[in-house]
CSV table of C-alpha atoms in Angstrom, one decimal:
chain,number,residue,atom,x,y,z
E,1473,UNK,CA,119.4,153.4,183.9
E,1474,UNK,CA,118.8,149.9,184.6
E,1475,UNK,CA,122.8,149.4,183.5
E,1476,UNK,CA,125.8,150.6,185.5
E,1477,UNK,CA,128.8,150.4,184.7
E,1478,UNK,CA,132.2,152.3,184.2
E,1479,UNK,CA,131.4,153.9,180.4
E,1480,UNK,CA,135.3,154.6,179.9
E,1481,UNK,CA,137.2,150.9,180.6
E,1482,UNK,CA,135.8,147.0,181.0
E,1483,UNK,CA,136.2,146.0,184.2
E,1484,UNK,CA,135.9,142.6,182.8
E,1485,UNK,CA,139.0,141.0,182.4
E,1486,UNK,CA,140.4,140.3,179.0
E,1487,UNK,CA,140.8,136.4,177.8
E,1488,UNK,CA,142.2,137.0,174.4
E,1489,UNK,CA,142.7,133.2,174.2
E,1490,UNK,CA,138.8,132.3,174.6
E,1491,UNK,CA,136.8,135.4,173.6
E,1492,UNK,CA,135.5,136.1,170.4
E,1493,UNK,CA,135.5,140.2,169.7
E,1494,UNK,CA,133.3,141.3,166.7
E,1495,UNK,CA,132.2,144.9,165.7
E,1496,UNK,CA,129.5,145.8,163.3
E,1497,UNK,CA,129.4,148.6,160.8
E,1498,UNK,CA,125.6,149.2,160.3
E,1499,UNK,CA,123.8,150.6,157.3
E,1500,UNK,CA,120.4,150.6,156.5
E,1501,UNK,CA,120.3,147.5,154.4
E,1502,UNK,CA,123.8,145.8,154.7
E,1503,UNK,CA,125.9,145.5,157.9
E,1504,UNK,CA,129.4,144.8,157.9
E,1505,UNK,CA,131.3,142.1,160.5
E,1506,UNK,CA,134.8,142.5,161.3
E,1507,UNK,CA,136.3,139.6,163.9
E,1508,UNK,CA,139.0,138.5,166.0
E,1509,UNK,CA,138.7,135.1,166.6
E,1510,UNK,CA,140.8,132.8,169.2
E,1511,UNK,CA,143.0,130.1,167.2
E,1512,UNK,CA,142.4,132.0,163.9
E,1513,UNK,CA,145.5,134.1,162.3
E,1514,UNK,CA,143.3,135.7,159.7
E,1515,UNK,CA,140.4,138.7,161.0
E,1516,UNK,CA,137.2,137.8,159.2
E,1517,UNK,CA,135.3,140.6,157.5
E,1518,UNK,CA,131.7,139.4,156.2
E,1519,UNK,CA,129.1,141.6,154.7
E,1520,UNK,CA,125.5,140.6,155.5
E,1521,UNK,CA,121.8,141.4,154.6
E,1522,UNK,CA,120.6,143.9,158.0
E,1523,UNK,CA,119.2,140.7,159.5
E,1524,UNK,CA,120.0,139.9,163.6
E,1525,UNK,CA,119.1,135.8,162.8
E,1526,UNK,CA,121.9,135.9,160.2
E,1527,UNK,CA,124.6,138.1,162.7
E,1528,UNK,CA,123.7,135.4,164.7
E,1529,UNK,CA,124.1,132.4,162.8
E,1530,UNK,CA,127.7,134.0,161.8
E,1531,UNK,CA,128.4,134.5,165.4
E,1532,UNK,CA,128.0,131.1,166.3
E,1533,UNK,CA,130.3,129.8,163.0
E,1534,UNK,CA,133.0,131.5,163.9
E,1535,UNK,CA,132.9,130.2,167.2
E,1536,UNK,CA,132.6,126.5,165.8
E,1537,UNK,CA,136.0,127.4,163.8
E,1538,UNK,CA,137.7,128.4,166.9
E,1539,UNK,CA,136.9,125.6,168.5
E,1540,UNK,CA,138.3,123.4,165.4
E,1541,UNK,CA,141.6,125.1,165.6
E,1542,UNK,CA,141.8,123.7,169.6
E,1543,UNK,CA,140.2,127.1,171.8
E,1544,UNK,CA,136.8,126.9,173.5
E,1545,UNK,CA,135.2,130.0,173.1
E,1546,UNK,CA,133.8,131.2,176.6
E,1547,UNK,CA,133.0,134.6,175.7
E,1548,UNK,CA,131.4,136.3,172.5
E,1549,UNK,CA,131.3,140.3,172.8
E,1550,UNK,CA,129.9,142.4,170.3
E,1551,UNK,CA,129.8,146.3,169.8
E,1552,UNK,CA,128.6,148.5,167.2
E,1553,UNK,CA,128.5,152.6,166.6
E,1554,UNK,CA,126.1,154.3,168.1
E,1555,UNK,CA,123.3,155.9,165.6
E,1556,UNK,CA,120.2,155.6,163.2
E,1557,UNK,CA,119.5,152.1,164.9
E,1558,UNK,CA,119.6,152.6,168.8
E,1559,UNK,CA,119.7,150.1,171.2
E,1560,UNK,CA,117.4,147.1,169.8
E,1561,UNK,CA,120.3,145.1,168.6
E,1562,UNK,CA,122.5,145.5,171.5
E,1563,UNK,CA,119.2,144.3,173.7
E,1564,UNK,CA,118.1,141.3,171.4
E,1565,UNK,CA,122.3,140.0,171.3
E,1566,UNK,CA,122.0,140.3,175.3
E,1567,UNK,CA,118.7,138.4,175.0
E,1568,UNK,CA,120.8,135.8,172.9
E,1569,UNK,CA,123.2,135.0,175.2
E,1570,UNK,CA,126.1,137.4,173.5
E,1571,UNK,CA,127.5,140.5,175.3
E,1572,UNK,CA,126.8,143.8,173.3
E,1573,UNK,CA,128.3,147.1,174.1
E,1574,UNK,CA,127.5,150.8,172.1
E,1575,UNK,CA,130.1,152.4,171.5
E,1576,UNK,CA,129.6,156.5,171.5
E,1577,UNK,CA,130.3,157.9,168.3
E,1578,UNK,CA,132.5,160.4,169.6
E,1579,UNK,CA,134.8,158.9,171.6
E,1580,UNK,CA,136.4,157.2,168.2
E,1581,UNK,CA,139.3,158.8,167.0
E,1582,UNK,CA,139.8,159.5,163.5
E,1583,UNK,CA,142.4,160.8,161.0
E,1584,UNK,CA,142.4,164.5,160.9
E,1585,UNK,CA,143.7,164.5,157.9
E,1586,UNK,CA,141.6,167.1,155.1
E,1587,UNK,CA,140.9,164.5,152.7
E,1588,UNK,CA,141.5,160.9,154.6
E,1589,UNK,CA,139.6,158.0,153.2
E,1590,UNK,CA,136.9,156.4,154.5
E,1591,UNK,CA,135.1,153.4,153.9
E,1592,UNK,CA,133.2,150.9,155.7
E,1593,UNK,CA,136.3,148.8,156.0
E,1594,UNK,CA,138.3,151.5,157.7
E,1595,UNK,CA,135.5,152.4,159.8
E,1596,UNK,CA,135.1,148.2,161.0
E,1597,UNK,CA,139.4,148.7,161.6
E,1598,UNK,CA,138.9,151.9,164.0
E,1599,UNK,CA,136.2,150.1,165.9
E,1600,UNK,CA,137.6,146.9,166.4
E,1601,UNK,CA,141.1,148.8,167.2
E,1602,UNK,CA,138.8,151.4,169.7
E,1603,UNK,CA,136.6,148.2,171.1
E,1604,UNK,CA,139.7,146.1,171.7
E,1605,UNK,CA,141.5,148.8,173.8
E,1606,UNK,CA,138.6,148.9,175.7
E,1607,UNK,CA,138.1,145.3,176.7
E,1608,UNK,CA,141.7,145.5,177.6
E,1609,UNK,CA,140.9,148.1,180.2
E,1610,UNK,CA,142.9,151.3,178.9
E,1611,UNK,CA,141.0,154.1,180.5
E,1612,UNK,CA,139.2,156.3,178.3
E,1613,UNK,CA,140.3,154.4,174.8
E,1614,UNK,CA,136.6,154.7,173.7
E,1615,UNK,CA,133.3,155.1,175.7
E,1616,UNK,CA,130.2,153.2,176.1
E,1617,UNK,CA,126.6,154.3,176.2
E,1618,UNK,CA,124.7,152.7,178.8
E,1619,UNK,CA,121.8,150.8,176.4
E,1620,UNK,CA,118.1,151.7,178.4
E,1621,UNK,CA,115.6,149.0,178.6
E,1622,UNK,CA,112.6,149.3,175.9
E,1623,UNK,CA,110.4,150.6,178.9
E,1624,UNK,CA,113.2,153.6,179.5
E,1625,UNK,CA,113.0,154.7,175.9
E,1626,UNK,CA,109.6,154.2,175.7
E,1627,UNK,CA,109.2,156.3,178.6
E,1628,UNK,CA,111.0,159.7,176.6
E,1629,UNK,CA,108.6,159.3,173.6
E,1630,UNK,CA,105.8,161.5,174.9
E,1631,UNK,CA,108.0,164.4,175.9
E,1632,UNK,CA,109.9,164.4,172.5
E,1633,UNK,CA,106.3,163.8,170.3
E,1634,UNK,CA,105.4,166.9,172.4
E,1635,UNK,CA,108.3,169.1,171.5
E,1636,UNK,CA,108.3,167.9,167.9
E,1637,UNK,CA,104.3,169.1,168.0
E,1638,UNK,CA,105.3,172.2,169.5
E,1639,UNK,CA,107.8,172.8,166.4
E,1640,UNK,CA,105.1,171.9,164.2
E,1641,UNK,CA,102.7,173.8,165.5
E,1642,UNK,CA,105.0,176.8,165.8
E,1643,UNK,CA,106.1,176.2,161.9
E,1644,UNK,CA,102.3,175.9,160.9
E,1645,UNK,CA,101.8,179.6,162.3
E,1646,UNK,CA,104.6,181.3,160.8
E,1647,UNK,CA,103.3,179.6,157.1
E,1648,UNK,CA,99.9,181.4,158.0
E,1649,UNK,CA,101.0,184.7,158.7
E,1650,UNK,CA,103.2,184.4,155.9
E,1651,UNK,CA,100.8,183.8,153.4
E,1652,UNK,CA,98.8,186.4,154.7
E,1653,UNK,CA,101.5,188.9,154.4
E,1654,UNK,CA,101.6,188.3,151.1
E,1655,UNK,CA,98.5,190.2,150.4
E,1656,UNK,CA,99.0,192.9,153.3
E,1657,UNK,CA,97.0,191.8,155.8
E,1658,UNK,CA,98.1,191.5,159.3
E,1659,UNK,CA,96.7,191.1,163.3
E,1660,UNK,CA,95.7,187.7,162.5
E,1661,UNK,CA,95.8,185.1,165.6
E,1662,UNK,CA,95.8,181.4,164.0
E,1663,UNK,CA,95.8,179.8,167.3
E,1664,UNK,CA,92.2,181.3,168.0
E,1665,UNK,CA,89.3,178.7,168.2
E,1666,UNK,CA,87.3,180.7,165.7
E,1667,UNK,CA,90.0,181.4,163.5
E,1668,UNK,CA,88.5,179.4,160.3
E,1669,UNK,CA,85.6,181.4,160.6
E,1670,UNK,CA,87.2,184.6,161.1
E,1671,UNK,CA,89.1,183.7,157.8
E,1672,UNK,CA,85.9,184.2,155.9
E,1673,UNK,CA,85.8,187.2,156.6
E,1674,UNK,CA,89.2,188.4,155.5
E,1675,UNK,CA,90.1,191.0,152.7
E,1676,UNK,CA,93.1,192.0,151.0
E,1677,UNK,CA,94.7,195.0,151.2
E,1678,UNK,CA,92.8,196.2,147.6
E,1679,UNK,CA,89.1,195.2,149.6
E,1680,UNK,CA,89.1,191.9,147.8
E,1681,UNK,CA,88.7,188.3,149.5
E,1682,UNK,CA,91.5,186.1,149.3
E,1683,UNK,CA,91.9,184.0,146.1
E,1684,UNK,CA,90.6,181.0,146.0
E,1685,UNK,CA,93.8,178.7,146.2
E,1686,UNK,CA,95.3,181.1,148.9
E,1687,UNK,CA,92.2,180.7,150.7
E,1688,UNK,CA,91.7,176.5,150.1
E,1689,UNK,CA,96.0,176.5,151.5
E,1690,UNK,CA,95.1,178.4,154.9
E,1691,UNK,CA,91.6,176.5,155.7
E,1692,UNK,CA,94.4,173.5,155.4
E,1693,UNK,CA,96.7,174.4,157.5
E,1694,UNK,CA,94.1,175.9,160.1
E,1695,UNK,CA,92.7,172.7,160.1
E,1696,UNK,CA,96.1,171.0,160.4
E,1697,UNK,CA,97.1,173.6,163.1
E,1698,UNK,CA,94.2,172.5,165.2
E,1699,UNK,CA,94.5,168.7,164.7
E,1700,UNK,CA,98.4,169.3,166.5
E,1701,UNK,CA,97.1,171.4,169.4
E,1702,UNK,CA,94.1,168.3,170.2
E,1703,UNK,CA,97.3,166.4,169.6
E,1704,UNK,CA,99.8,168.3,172.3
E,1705,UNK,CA,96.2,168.7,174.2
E,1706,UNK,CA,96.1,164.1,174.5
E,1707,UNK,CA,100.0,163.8,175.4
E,1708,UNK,CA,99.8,166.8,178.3
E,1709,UNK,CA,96.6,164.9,180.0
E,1710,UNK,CA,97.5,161.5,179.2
E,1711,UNK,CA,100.9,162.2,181.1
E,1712,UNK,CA,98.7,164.0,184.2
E,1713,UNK,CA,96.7,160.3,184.4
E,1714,UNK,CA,99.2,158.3,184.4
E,1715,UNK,CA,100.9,160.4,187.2
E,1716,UNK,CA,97.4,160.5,188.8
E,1717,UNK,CA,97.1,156.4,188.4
E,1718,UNK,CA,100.9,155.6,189.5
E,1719,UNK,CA,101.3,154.7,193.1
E,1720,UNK,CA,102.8,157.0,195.5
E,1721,UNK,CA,106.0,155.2,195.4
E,1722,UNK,CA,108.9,156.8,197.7
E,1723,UNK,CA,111.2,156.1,194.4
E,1724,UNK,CA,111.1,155.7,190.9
E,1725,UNK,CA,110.4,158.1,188.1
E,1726,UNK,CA,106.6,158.9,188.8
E,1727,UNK,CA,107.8,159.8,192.0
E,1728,UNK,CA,111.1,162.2,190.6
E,1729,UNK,CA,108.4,163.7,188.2
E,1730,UNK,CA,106.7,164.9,191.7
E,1731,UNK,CA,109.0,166.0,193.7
E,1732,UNK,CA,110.9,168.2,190.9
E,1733,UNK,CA,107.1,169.7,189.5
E,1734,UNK,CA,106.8,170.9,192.9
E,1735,UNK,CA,109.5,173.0,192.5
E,1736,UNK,CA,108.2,176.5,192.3
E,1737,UNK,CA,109.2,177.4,188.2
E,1738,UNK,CA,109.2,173.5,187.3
E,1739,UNK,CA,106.5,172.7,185.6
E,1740,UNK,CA,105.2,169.4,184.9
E,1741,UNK,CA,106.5,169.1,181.3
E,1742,UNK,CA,109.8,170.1,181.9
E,1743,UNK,CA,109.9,167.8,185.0
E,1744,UNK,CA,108.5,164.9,182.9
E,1745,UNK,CA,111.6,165.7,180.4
E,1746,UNK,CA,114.4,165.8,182.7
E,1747,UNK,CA,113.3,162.7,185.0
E,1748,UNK,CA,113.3,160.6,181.6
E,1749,UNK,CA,116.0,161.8,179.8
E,1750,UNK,CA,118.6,162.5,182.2
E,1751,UNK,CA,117.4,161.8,186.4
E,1752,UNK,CA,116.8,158.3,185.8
E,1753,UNK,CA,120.0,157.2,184.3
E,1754,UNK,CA,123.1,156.3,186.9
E,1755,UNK,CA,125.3,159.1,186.5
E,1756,UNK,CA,128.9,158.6,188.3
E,1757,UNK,CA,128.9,162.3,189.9
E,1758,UNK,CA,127.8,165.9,189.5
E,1759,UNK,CA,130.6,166.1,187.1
E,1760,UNK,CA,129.3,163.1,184.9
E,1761,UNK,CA,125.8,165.3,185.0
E,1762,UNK,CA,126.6,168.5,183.6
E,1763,UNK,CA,128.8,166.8,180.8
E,1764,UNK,CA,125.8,164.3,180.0
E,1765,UNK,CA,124.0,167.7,179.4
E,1766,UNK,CA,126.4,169.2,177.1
E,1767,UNK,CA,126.9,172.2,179.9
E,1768,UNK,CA,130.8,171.5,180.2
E,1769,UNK,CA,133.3,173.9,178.7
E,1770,UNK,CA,135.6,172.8,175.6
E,1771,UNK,CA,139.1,174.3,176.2
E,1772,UNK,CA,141.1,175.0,173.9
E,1773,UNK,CA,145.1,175.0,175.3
E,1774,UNK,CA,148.6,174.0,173.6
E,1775,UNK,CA,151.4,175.8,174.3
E,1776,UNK,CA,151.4,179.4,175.6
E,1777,UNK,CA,147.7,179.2,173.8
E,1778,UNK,CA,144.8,179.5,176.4
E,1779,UNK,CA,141.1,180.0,175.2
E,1780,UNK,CA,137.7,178.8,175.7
E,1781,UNK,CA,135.5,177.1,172.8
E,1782,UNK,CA,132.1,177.5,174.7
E,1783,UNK,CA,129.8,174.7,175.7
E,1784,UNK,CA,131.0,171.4,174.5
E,1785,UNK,CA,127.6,170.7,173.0
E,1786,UNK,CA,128.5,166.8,173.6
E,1787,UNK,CA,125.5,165.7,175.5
E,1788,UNK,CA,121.7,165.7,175.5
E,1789,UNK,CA,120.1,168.9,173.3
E,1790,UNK,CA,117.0,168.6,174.5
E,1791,UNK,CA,118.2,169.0,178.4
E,1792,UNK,CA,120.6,171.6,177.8
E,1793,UNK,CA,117.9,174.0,175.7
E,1794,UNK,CA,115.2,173.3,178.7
E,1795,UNK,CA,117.6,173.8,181.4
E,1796,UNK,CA,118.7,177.2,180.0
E,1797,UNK,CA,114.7,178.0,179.7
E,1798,UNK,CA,114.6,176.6,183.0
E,1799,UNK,CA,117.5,179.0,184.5
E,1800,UNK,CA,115.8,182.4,183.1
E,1801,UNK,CA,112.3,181.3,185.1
E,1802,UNK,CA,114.3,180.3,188.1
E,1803,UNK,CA,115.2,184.0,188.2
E,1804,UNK,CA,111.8,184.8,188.3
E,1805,UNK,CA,110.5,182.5,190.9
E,1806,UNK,CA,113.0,181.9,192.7
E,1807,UNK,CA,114.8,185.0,193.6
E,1808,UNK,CA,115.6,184.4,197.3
E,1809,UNK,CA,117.9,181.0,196.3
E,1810,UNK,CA,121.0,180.8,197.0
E,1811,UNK,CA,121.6,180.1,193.3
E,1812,UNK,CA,119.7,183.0,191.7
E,1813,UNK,CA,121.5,185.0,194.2
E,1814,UNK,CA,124.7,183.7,193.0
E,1815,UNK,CA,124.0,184.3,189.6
E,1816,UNK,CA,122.8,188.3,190.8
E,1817,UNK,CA,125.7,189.1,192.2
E,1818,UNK,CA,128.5,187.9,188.8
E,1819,UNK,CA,126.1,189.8,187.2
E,1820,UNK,CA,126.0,193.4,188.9
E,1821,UNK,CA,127.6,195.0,186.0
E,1822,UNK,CA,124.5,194.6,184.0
E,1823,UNK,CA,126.2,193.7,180.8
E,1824,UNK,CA,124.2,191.3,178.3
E,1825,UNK,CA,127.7,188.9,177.3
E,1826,UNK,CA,128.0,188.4,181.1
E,1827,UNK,CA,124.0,187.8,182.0
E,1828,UNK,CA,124.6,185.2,178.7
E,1829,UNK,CA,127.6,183.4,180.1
E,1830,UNK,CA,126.4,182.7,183.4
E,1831,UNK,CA,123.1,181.7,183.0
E,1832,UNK,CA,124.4,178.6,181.1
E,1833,UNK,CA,126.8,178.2,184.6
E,1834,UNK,CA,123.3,178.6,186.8
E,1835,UNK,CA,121.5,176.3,184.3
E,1836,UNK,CA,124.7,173.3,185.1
E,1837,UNK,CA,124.5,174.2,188.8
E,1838,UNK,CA,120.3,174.2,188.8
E,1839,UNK,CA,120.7,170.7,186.9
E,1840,UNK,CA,123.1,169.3,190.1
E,1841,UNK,CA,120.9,170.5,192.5
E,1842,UNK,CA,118.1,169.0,190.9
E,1843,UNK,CA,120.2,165.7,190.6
E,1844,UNK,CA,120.7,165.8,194.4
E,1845,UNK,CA,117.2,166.4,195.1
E,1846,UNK,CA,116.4,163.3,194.0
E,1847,UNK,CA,119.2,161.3,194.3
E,1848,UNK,CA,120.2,162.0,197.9
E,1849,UNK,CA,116.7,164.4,199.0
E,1850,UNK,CA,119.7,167.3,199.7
E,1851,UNK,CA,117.6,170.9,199.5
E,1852,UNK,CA,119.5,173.6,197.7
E,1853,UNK,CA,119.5,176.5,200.6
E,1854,UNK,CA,116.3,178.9,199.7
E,1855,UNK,CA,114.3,176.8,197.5
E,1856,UNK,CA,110.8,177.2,197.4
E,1857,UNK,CA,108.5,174.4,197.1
E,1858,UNK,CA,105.0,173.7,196.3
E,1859,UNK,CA,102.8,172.1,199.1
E,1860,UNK,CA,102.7,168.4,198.5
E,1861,UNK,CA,99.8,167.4,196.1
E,1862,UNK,CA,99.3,170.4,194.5
């Protein structure tokens, strides 16, 4: 990321006496504005149209009040919840002059209560009281997610317009066999090129054609199937010219994306995926890795009680379900590494619950050694790679 920073505390010292701290409760159409303002006894709370020029325009008159009651505001921070709206605001208040902070959702604790209420005004009072502990530097109070530039999240959108095709295209086929199902017939490949015109020539299982609406629903989603493969088709070789076109930097992503894909089992796409959604950003440690991925445990321990939750499921979806895909073809192609040979011998006693619970252990140790591959150029012992510029 082009950010770094210590996500758990400001390092920034605190000025209570010239800083102006104000959190924003977003909705879709109205945002809510809680403040503590230098010089003021009273905490402000303003509801306003979802409109940055008016935040703005707030901003700047509670900082004209703080200077009538005798403090010069030096400072103006801002922080909202991370969600729905992503990073634009936080990037146009930086662009403004004001200092903007995400908060991860998360990290805020909450009542745990059954029934508790909640309202926009409670959840303004847990940020504020979250975002002020962190400004004043108490270790993990809250956490902060590092906001990526427009060009780093513009960077992820092919790889997750892919995977959404994929899902789309997977749903699509299921519909079509389903349908056909219905009137017993069966051995039908939709992905084939000639598919529509070997619908033609179906028949039910009483010898009859398919009725006509039947018929009129899968020519639609034939068609529709084959408009999201040409679809997957652009992405996959639009992503292979850019590659082609970028220079042949020592760093940067391009040049992650190249190393990793020559990887023997690392394809492109997954490559692609994990440069952009995870490589690139500047993770503390290996530690900081695996729980960005959601591949950390979640204990569970109080008292003489000692268990284990599973995966924490905290972090990035999309890295964790490829890394786990990832981990069954490393033991394919890569069966003389150290880590596949790791993973062999915790699993000598062939059962399925312990093959299950350590594959997610060689997918978090396969994600570190990627990370030091690219970070520091450190070769996990028996990796194959691919020669360069294939």
């Amino acid at each position: 990321m082009s950010q770094s920073f210590d996500a758990s505390r400001s390092l920034t010292a605190f000025e209570q006496d010239s800083t102006l701290v104000a959190v924003i409760e977003m909705s879709q159409s109205k945002w809510l504005v809680a403040a503590v303002i230098p010089g003021i006894a009273r905490q402000p709370l303003k509801k306003l149209d979802a409109d940055a020029g008016a935040l703005l325009k707030l901003l700047q008159r509670w900082r004209e009040e703080a200077r009538k009651a005798g403090r010069e505001v030096t400072r103006i921070v801002c922080a909202y919840e991370a969600g729905r709206d992503g990073f634009w605001l936080a990037r146009w208040l930086q662009a403004n002059a004001i200092e903007a902070y995400v908060i991860h959702a998360t990290s805020i604790a909450v009542s745990r209560e059954h029934r508790r209420a909640k309202s926009d005004r409670i959840d303004t009072e847990l940020l504020m009281r979250s975002f002020l502990g962190w400004l004043r530097g108490e270790k993990r109070h809250c956490s902060m997610v590092a906001i990526p530039t427009m060009a780093e999240e513009d960077a992820r959108r092919p790889s997750r317009e892919r995977e959404n095709l994929v899902g789309e295209q997977t749903r699509i086929v299921n519909r079509v066999k389903a349908v056909l199902a219905l009137f017993g017939i069966g051995g039908f490949n939709p992905r084939l090129r000639k598919a529509v015109q070997k619908l033609e020539t179906l028949h039910t299982a009483e010898g009859t054609p398919l009725p006509e609406n039947a018929h009129a629903e899968l020519r639609h989603d034939l068609e529709r199937l084959r408009l999201v493969h040409d679809q997957i088709c652009t992405i996959e070789s639009e992503r292979l010219r850019r590659l082609a076109q970028a220079p042949a930097a020592a760093t940067g992503p391009h040049a992650m994306v190249r190393l990793i894909a020559r990887v023997l089992g690392v394809g492109i796409e997954t490559a692609d995926m994990l440069v952009n959604e995870v490589l690139t950003r500047n993770l503390r440690d290996r530690r900081a890795v695996a729980r960005y991925a959601g591949l950390t445990g979640a204990p569970d321990e109080s008292g003489k009680r000692r268990r284990e939750k599973g995966l924490a499921r905290a972090g990035n979806g999309r890295v964790r379900r490829g890394l786990i895909q990832l981990a069954w073809r490393f033991l394919i192609f890569q069966k003389d590494s150290r880590l596949v040979q790791w993973f062999r011998e915790r699993t000598a006693d062939g059962r399925s619950t312990t093959r299950k619970t350590m594959i997610v252990a060689l997918a978090r140790k396969l994600l570190i050694a990627l990370w030091r591959l690219v970070t520091t150029g450190e070769m996990t012992e028996g990796l194959k790679l691919r020669p360069a510029g294939t």
